[in-house]
CSV table of C-alpha atoms in Angstrom, one decimal:
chain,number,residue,atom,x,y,z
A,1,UNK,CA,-47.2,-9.5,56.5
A,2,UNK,CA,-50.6,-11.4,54.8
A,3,UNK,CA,-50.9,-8.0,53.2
A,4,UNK,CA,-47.4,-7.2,51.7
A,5,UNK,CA,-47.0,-10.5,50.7
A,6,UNK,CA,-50.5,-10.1,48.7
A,7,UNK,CA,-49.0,-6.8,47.3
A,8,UNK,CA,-45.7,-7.9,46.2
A,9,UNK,CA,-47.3,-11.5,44.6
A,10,UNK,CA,-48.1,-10.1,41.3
A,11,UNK,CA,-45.3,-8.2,40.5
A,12,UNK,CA,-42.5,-10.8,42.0
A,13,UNK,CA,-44.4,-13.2,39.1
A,14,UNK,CA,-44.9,-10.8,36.2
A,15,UNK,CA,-42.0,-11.6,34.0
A,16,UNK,CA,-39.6,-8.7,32.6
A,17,UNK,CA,-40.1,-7.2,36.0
A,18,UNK,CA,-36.3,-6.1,36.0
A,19,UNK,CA,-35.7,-6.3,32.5
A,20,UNK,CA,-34.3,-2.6,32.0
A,21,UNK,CA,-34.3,-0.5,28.6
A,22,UNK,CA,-31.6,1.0,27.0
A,23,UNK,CA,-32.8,4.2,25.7
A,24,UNK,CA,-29.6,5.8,25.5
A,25,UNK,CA,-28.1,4.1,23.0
A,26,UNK,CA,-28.8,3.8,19.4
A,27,UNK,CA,-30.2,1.0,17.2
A,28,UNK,CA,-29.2,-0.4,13.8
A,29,UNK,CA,-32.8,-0.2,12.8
A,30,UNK,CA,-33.3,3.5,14.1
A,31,UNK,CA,-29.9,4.3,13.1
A,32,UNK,CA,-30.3,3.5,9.2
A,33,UNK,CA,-33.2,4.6,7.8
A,34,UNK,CA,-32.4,6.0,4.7
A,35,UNK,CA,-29.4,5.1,1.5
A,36,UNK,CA,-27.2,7.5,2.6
A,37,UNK,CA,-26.7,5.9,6.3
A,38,UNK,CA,-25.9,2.7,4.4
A,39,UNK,CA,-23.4,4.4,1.9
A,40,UNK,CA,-21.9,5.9,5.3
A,41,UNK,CA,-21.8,2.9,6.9
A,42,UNK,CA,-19.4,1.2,4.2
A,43,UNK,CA,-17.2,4.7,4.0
A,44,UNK,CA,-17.0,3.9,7.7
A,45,UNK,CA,-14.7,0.4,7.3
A,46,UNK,CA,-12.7,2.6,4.1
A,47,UNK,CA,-12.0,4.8,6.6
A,48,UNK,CA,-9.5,2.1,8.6
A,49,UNK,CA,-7.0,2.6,6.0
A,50,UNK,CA,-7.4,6.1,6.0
A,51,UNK,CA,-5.2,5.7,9.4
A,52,UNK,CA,-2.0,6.9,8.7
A,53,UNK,CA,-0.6,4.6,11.1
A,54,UNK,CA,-2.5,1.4,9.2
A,55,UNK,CA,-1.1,2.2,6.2
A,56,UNK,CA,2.7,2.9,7.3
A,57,UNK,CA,3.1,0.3,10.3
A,58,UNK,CA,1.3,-2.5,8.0
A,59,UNK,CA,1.5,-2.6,4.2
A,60,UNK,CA,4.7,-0.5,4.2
A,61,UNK,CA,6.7,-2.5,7.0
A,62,UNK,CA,5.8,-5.3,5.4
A,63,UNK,CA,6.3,-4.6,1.8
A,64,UNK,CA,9.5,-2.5,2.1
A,65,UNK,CA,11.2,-2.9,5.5
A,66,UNK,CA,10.9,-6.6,5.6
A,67,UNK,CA,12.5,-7.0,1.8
A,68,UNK,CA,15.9,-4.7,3.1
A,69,UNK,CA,14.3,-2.4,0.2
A,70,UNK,CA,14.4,0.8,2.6
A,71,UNK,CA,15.1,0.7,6.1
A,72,UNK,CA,14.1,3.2,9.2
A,73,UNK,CA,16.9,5.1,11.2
A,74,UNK,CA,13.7,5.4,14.3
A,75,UNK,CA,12.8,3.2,17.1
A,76,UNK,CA,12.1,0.2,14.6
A,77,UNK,CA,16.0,-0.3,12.9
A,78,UNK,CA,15.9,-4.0,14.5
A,79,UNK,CA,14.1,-4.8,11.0
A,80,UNK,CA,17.5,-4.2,9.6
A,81,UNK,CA,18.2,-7.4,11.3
A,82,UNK,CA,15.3,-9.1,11.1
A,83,UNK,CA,15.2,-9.3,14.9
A,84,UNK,CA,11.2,-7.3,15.5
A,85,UNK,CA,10.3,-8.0,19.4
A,86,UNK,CA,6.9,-9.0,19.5
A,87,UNK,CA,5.7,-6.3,22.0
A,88,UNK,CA,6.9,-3.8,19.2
A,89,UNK,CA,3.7,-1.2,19.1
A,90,UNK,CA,3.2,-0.4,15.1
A,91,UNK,CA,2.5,-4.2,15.3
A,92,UNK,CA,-0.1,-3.5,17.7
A,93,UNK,CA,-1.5,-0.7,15.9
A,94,UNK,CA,-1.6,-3.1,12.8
A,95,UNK,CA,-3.4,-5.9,14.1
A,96,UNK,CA,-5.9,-3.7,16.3
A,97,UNK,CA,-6.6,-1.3,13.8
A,98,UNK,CA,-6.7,-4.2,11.1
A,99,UNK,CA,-9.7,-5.4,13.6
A,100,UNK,CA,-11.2,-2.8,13.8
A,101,UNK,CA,-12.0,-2.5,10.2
A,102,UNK,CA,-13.0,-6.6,10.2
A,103,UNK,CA,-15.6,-5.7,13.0
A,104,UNK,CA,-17.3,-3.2,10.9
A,105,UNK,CA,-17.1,-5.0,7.4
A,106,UNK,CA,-19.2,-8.6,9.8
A,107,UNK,CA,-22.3,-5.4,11.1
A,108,UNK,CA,-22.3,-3.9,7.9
A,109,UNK,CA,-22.8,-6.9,6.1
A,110,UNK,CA,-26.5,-7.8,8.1
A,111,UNK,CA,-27.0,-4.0,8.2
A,112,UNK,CA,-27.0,-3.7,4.9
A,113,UNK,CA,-29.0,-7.3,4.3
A,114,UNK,CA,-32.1,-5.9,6.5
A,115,UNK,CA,-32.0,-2.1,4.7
A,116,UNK,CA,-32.5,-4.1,1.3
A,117,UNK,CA,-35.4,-5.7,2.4
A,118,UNK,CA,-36.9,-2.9,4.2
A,119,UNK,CA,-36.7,-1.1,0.6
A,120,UNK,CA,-34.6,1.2,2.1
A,121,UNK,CA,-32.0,0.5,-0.9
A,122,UNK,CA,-32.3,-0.8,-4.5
A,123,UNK,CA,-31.0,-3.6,-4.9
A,124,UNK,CA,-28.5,-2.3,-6.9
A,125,UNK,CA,-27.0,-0.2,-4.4
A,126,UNK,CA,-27.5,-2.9,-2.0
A,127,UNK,CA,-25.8,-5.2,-4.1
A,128,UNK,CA,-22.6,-2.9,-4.7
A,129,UNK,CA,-22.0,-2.2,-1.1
A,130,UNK,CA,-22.0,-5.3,-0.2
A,131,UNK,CA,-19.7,-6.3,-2.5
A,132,UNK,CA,-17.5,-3.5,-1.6
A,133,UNK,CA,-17.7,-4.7,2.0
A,134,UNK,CA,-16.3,-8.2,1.4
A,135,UNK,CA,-13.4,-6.7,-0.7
A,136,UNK,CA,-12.8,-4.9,2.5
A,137,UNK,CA,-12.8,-7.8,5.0
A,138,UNK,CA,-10.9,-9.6,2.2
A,139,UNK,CA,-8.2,-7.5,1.5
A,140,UNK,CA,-7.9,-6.8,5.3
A,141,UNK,CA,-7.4,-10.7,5.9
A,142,UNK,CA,-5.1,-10.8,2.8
A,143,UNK,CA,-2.7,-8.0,4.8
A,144,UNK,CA,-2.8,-10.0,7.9
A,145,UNK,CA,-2.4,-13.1,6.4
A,146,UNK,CA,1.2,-12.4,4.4
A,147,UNK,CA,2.3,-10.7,7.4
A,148,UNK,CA,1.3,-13.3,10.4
A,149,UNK,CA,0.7,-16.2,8.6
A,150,UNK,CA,-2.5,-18.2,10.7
A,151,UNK,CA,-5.0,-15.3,12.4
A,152,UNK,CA,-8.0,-15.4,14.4
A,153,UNK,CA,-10.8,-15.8,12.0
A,154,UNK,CA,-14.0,-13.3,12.8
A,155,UNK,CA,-16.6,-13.4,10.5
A,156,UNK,CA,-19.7,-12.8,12.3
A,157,UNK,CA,-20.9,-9.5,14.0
A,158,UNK,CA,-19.4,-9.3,18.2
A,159,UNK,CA,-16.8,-8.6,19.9
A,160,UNK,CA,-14.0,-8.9,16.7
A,161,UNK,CA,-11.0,-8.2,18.8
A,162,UNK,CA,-8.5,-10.6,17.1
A,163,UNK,CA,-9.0,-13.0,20.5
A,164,UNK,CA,-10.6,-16.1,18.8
A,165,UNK,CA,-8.5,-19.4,17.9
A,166,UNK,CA,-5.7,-19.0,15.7
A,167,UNK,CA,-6.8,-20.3,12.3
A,168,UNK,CA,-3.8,-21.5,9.8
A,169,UNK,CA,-2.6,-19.1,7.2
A,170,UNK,CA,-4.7,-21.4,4.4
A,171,UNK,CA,-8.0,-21.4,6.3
A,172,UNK,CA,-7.3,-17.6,6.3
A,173,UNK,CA,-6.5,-17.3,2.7
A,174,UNK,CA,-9.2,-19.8,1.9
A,175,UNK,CA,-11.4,-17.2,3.2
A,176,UNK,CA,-9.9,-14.4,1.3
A,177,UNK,CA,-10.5,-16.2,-2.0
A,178,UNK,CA,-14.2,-16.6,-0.7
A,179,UNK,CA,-14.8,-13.0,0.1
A,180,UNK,CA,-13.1,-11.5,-2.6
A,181,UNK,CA,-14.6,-14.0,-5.4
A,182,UNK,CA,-17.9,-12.8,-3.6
A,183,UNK,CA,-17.1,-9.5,-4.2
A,184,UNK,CA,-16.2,-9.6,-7.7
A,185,UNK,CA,-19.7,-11.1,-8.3
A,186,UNK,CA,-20.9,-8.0,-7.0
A,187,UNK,CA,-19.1,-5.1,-8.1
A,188,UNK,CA,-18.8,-2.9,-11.1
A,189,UNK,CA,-15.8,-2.7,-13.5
A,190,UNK,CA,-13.9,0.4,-13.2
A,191,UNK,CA,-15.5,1.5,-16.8
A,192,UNK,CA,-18.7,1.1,-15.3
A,193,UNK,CA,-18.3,3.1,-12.0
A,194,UNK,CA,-19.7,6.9,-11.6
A,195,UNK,CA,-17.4,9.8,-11.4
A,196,UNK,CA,-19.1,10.1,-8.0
A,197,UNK,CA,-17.4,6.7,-7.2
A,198,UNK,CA,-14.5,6.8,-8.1
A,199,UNK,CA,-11.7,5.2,-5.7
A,200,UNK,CA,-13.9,2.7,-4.4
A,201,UNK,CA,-13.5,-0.4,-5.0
A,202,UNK,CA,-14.2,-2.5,-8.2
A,203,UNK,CA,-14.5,-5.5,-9.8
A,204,UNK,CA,-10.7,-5.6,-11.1
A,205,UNK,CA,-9.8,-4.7,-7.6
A,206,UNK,CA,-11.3,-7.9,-6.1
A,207,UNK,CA,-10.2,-9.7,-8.7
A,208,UNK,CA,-6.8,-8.1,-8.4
A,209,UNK,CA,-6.3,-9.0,-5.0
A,210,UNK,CA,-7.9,-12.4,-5.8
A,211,UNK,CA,-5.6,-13.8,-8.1
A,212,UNK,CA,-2.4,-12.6,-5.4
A,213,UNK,CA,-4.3,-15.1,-2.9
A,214,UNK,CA,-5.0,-17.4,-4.8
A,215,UNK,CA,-1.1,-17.5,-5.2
A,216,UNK,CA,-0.1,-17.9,-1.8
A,217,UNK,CA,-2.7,-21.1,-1.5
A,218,UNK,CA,-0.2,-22.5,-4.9
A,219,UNK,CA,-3.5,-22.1,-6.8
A,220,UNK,CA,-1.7,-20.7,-10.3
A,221,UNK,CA,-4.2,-22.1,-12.7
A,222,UNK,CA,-6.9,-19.7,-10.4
A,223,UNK,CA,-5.0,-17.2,-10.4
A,224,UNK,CA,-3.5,-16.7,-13.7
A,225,UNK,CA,-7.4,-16.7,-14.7
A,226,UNK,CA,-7.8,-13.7,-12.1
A,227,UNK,CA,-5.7,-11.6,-13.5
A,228,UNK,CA,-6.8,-12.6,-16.9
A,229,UNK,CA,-10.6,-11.2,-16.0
A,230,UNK,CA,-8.1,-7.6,-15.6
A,231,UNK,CA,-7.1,-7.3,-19.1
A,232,UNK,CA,-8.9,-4.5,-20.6
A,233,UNK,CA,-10.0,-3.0,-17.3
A,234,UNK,CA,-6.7,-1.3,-17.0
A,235,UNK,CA,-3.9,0.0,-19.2
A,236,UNK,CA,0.0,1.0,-18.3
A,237,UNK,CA,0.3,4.7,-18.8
A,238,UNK,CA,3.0,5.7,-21.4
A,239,UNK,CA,5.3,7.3,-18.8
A,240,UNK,CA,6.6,5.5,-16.1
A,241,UNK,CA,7.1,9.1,-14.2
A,242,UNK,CA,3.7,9.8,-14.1
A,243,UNK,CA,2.4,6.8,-11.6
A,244,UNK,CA,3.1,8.7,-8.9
A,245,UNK,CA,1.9,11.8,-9.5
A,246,UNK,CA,-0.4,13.8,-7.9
A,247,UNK,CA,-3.0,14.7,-11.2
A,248,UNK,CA,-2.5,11.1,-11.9
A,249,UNK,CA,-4.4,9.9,-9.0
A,250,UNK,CA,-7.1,7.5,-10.0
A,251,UNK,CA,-5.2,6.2,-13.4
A,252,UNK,CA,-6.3,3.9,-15.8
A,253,UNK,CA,-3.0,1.7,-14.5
A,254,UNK,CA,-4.2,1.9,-10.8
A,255,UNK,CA,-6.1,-1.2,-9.6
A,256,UNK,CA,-7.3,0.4,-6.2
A,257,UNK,CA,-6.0,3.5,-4.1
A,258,UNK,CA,-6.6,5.2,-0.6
A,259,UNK,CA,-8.5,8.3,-1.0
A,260,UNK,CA,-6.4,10.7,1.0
A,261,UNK,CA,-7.5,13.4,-1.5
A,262,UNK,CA,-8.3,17.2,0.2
A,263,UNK,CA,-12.0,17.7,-0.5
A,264,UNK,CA,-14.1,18.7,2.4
A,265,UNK,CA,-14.9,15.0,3.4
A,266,UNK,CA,-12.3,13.6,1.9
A,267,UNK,CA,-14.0,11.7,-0.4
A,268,UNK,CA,-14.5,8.2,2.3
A,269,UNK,CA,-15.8,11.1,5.1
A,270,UNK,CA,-12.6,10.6,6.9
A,271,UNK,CA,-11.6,12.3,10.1
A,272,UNK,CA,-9.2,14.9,8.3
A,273,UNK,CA,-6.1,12.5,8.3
A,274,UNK,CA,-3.3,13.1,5.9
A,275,UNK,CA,-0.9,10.3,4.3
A,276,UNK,CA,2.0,11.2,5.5
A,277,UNK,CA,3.6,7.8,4.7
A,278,UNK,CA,5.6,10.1,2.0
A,279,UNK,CA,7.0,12.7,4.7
A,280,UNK,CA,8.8,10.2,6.3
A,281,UNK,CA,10.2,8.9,3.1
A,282,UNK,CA,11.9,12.1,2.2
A,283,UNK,CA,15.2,13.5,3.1
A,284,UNK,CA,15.0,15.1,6.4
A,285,UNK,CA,16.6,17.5,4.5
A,286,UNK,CA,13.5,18.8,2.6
A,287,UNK,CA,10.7,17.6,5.7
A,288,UNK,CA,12.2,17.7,8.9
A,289,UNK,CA,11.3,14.2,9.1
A,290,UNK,CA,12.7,12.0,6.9
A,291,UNK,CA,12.7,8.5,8.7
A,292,UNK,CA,13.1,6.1,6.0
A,293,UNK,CA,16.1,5.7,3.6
A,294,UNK,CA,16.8,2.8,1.1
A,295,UNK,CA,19.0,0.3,0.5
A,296,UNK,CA,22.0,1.5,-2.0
A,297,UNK,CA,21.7,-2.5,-3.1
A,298,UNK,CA,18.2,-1.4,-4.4
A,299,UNK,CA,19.7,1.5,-6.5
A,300,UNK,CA,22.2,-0.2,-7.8
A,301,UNK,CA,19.7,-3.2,-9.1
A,302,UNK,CA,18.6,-0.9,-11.9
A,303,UNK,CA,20.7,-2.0,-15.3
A,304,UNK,CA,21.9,1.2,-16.8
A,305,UNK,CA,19.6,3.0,-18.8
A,306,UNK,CA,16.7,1.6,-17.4
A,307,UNK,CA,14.3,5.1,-17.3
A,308,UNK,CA,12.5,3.7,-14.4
A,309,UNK,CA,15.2,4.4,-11.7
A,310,UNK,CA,15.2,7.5,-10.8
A,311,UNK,CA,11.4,7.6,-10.4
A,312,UNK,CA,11.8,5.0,-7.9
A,313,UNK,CA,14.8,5.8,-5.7
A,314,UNK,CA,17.2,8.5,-6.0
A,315,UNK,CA,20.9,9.1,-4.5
A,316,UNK,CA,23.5,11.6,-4.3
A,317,UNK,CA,23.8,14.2,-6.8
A,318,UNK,CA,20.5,13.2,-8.8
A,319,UNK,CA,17.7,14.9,-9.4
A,320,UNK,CA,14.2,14.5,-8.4
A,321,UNK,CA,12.4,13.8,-11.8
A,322,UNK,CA,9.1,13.5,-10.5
A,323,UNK,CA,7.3,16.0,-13.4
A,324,UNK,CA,5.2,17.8,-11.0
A,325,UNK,CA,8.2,18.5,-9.2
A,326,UNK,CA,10.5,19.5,-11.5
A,327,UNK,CA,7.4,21.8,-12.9
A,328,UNK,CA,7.9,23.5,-9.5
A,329,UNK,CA,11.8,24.4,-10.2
A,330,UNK,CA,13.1,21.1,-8.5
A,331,UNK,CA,14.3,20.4,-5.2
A,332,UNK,CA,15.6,23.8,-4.9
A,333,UNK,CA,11.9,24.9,-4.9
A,334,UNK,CA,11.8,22.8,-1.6
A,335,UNK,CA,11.0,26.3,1.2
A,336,UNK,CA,14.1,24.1,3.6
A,337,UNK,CA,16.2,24.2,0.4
A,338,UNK,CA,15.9,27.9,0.0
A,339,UNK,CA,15.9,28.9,3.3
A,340,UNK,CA,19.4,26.5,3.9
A,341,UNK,CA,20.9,28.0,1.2
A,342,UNK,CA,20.3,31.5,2.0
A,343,UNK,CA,21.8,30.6,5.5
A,344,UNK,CA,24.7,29.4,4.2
A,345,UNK,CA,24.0,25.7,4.8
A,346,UNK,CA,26.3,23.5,3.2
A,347,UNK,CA,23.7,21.0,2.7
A,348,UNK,CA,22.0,23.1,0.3
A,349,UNK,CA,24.8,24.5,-1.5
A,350,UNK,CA,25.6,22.2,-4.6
A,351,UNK,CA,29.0,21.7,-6.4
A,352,UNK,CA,29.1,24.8,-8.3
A,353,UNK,CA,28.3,26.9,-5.6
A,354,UNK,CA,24.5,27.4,-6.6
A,355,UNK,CA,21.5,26.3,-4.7
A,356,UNK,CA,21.2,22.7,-4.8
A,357,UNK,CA,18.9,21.1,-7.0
A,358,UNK,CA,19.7,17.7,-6.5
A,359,UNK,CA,19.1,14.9,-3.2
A,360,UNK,CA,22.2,15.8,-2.0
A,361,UNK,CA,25.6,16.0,-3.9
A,362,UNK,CA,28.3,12.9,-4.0
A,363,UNK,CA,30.5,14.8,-1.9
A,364,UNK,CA,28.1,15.9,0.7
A,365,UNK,CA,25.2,13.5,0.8
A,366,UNK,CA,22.3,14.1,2.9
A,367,UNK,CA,22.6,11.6,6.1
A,368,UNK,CA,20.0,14.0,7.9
A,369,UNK,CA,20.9,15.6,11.2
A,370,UNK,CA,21.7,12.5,13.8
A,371,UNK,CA,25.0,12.2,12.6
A,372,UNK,CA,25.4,8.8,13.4
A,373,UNK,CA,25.9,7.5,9.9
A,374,UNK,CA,23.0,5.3,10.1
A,375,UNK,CA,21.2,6.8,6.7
A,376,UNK,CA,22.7,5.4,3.5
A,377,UNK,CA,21.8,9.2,1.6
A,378,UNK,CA,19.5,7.3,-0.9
A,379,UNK,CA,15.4,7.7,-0.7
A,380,UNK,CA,12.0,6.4,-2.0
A,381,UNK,CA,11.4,8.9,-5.2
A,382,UNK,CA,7.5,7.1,-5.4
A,383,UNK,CA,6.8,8.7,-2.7
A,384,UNK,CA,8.5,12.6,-2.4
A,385,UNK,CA,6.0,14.7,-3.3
A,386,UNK,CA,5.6,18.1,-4.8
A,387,UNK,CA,6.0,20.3,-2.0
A,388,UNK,CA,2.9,22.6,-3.0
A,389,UNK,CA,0.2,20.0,-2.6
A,390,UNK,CA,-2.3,21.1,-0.4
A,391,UNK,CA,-3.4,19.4,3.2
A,392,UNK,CA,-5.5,19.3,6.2
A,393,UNK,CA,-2.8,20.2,8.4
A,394,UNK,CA,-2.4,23.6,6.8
A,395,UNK,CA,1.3,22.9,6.0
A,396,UNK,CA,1.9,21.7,2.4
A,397,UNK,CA,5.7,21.8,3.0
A,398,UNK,CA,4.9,19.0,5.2
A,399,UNK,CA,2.2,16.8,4.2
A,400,UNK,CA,0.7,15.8,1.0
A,401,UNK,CA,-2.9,14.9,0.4
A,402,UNK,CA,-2.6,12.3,-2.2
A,403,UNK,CA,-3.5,8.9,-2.8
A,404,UNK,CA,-1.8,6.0,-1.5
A,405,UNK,CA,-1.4,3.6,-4.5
């Protein structure tokens, strides 16, 4: 006994005795050790809103299905009636995925810090990621803040699941305001930015999105000087039409845009996701999807003659007159249009007996295939896309690559 207790003496007192190593896991400081781990890093919290399901269940709920704009024939029509159960899943998806992107925006932020002083970026680079880092956590807080009012706020580098006390929709835009006047400081102007980086974001962005927070917090003399720091950053393009359009991506009238754009990586080094917040915008007719119709209250809003209507939201018996579209021969270039019509689909055969080349006719609109009666037969023209564009999922017909504005 005397001579184990002599052996076991020292190491019961030598302190780290059961301190175990991780050597499995990486480290920040072995993980980023040169400016292209930092550049990926950032692509990394641009690559949240790459999630088709971010993008549709969050900024278009809330922007469309919550005005009555358009509605959704699916699982979620009790936005019709403003009655949304609060166990609904796309607001799940929303606020988890929402987190997801906060978590990385609070590591990349001290990431980024210790590369800089390492050397291991100029401080120039430095400088503009981290800038394009609290655009990110800004604009993220901005989405969640218009559409839950107070959130949790994370700002430091943890857990970030959205579990912290609820702060009040001020203290959250407060916040917003800081990060994105922050960012602005560190950004370049769209003019300024390489070809190389192009779609990320810029000083008008932050400022862009600064000036619509600064509105909710009733600060108008702030924000009406925001959006002054925009003028000649970015012009309207002549043609209303061309917006949307797919070799207009990247405009000199859009502020900031989701890089959904087919190139390898996909410009943000995204995990080969497609936007297909515009498949389910179409006519079933043309997509075999076609979820979300609009409101005829919307269509009728337009006074007559105003061009901008149709390139918004088109009915029965009009034409799509999206340019790259009609370059294509229409919607009777659409390969369900053609093949309907050669089966002797009524849905595809127009008044005069030809192929239809219009969203339907005013005697036969398209109410897609449930046959309930739910769908009003009008539909989101922004967002019907030439049916040629190319995509990851190896079926243009069905998904386009582009940009969401």
């Amino acid at each position: 006994m005397a001579l184990g207790a002599a052996l076991l003496t020292p190491l019961s007192c030598k302190k780290g005795f059961l301190d175990q190593k991780n050597t499995q896991q990486s480290t920040a400081s072995g993980s980023f050790t040169k400016a292209a781990d930092g550049i990926a890093l950032v692509n990394a919290i641009y690559d949240t809103y790459q999630s088709a399901d971010l993008l549709k269940k969050s900024i278009w709920y809330y922007a469309n299905f919550q005005t009555h704009d358009f509605f959704n024939w699916g699982a979620d029509v009790f936005y019709n009636n403003c009655s949304i159960p609060s166990n609904f899943a796309p607001i799940e998806v929303f606020w988890s995925r929402a987190y997801v992107g906060i978590a990385r925006t609070n590591s990349a932020l001290s990431i980024i810090a210790d590369m800089k002083s390492k050397g291991i970026l100029t401080s120039a680079l430095a400088d503009r990621l981290t800038g394009e880092v609290y655009f990110l956590r800004g604009m993220t807080y901005y989405y969640l803040a218009a559409s839950f009012g107070g959130v949790p706020l994370e700002l430091k580098a943890g857990a970030n699941d959205g579990l912290t006390p609820r702060s009040t929709q001020d203290e959250v835009f407060k916040q917003v305001v800081l990060d994105l006047t922050k960012a602005a400081s560190l950004l370049p102007t769209r003019q300024q930015q390489t070809a190389d980086d192009l779609g990320r974001a810029t000083q008008g962005a932050a400022n862009a999105y600064l000036g619509a927070a600064q509105m909710w917090l009733k600060d108008y003399a702030g924000a009406l000087a925001s959006f002054n720091k925009l003028n000649g950053q970015y012009t309207l393009l002549p043609s209303f039409e061309d917006v949307n359009e797919y070799d207009h991506q990247n405009s000199a009238e859009s502020v900031f845009e989701v890089q959904f754009d087919v190139a390898g990586t996909q410009s943000w080094g995204a995990g080969n996701e497609v936007a297909w917040i515009s498949d389910f915008s179409w006519p079933e007719e043309v997509s075999n999807f076609g979820y979300d119709y609009a409101n005829p209250g919307l269509y009728l809003s337009f006074q007559p003659g105003d061009t901008r209507k149709l390139a918004t939201v088109i009915g029965p018996g009009d034409p799509n007159i999206s340019p790259g579209i009609i370059a294509r021969g229409g919607i009777a270039s659409y390969p369900l249009v053609k093949a309907g019509f050669a089966a002797n689909d009524k849905r595809y055969i127009g008044d005069d007996g030809k192929i239809i080349n219009t969203c339907g006719t005013k005697s036969n609109p398209w109410y897609g295939s449930d046959g309930n009666g739910l769908r009003t037969g009008f539909y989101c023209a922004k967002m019907w896309r030439d049916p040629n564009l190319d995509a990851n999922s190896g079926n243009s017909t069905i998904f386009g690559a582009q940009n969401q504005i």
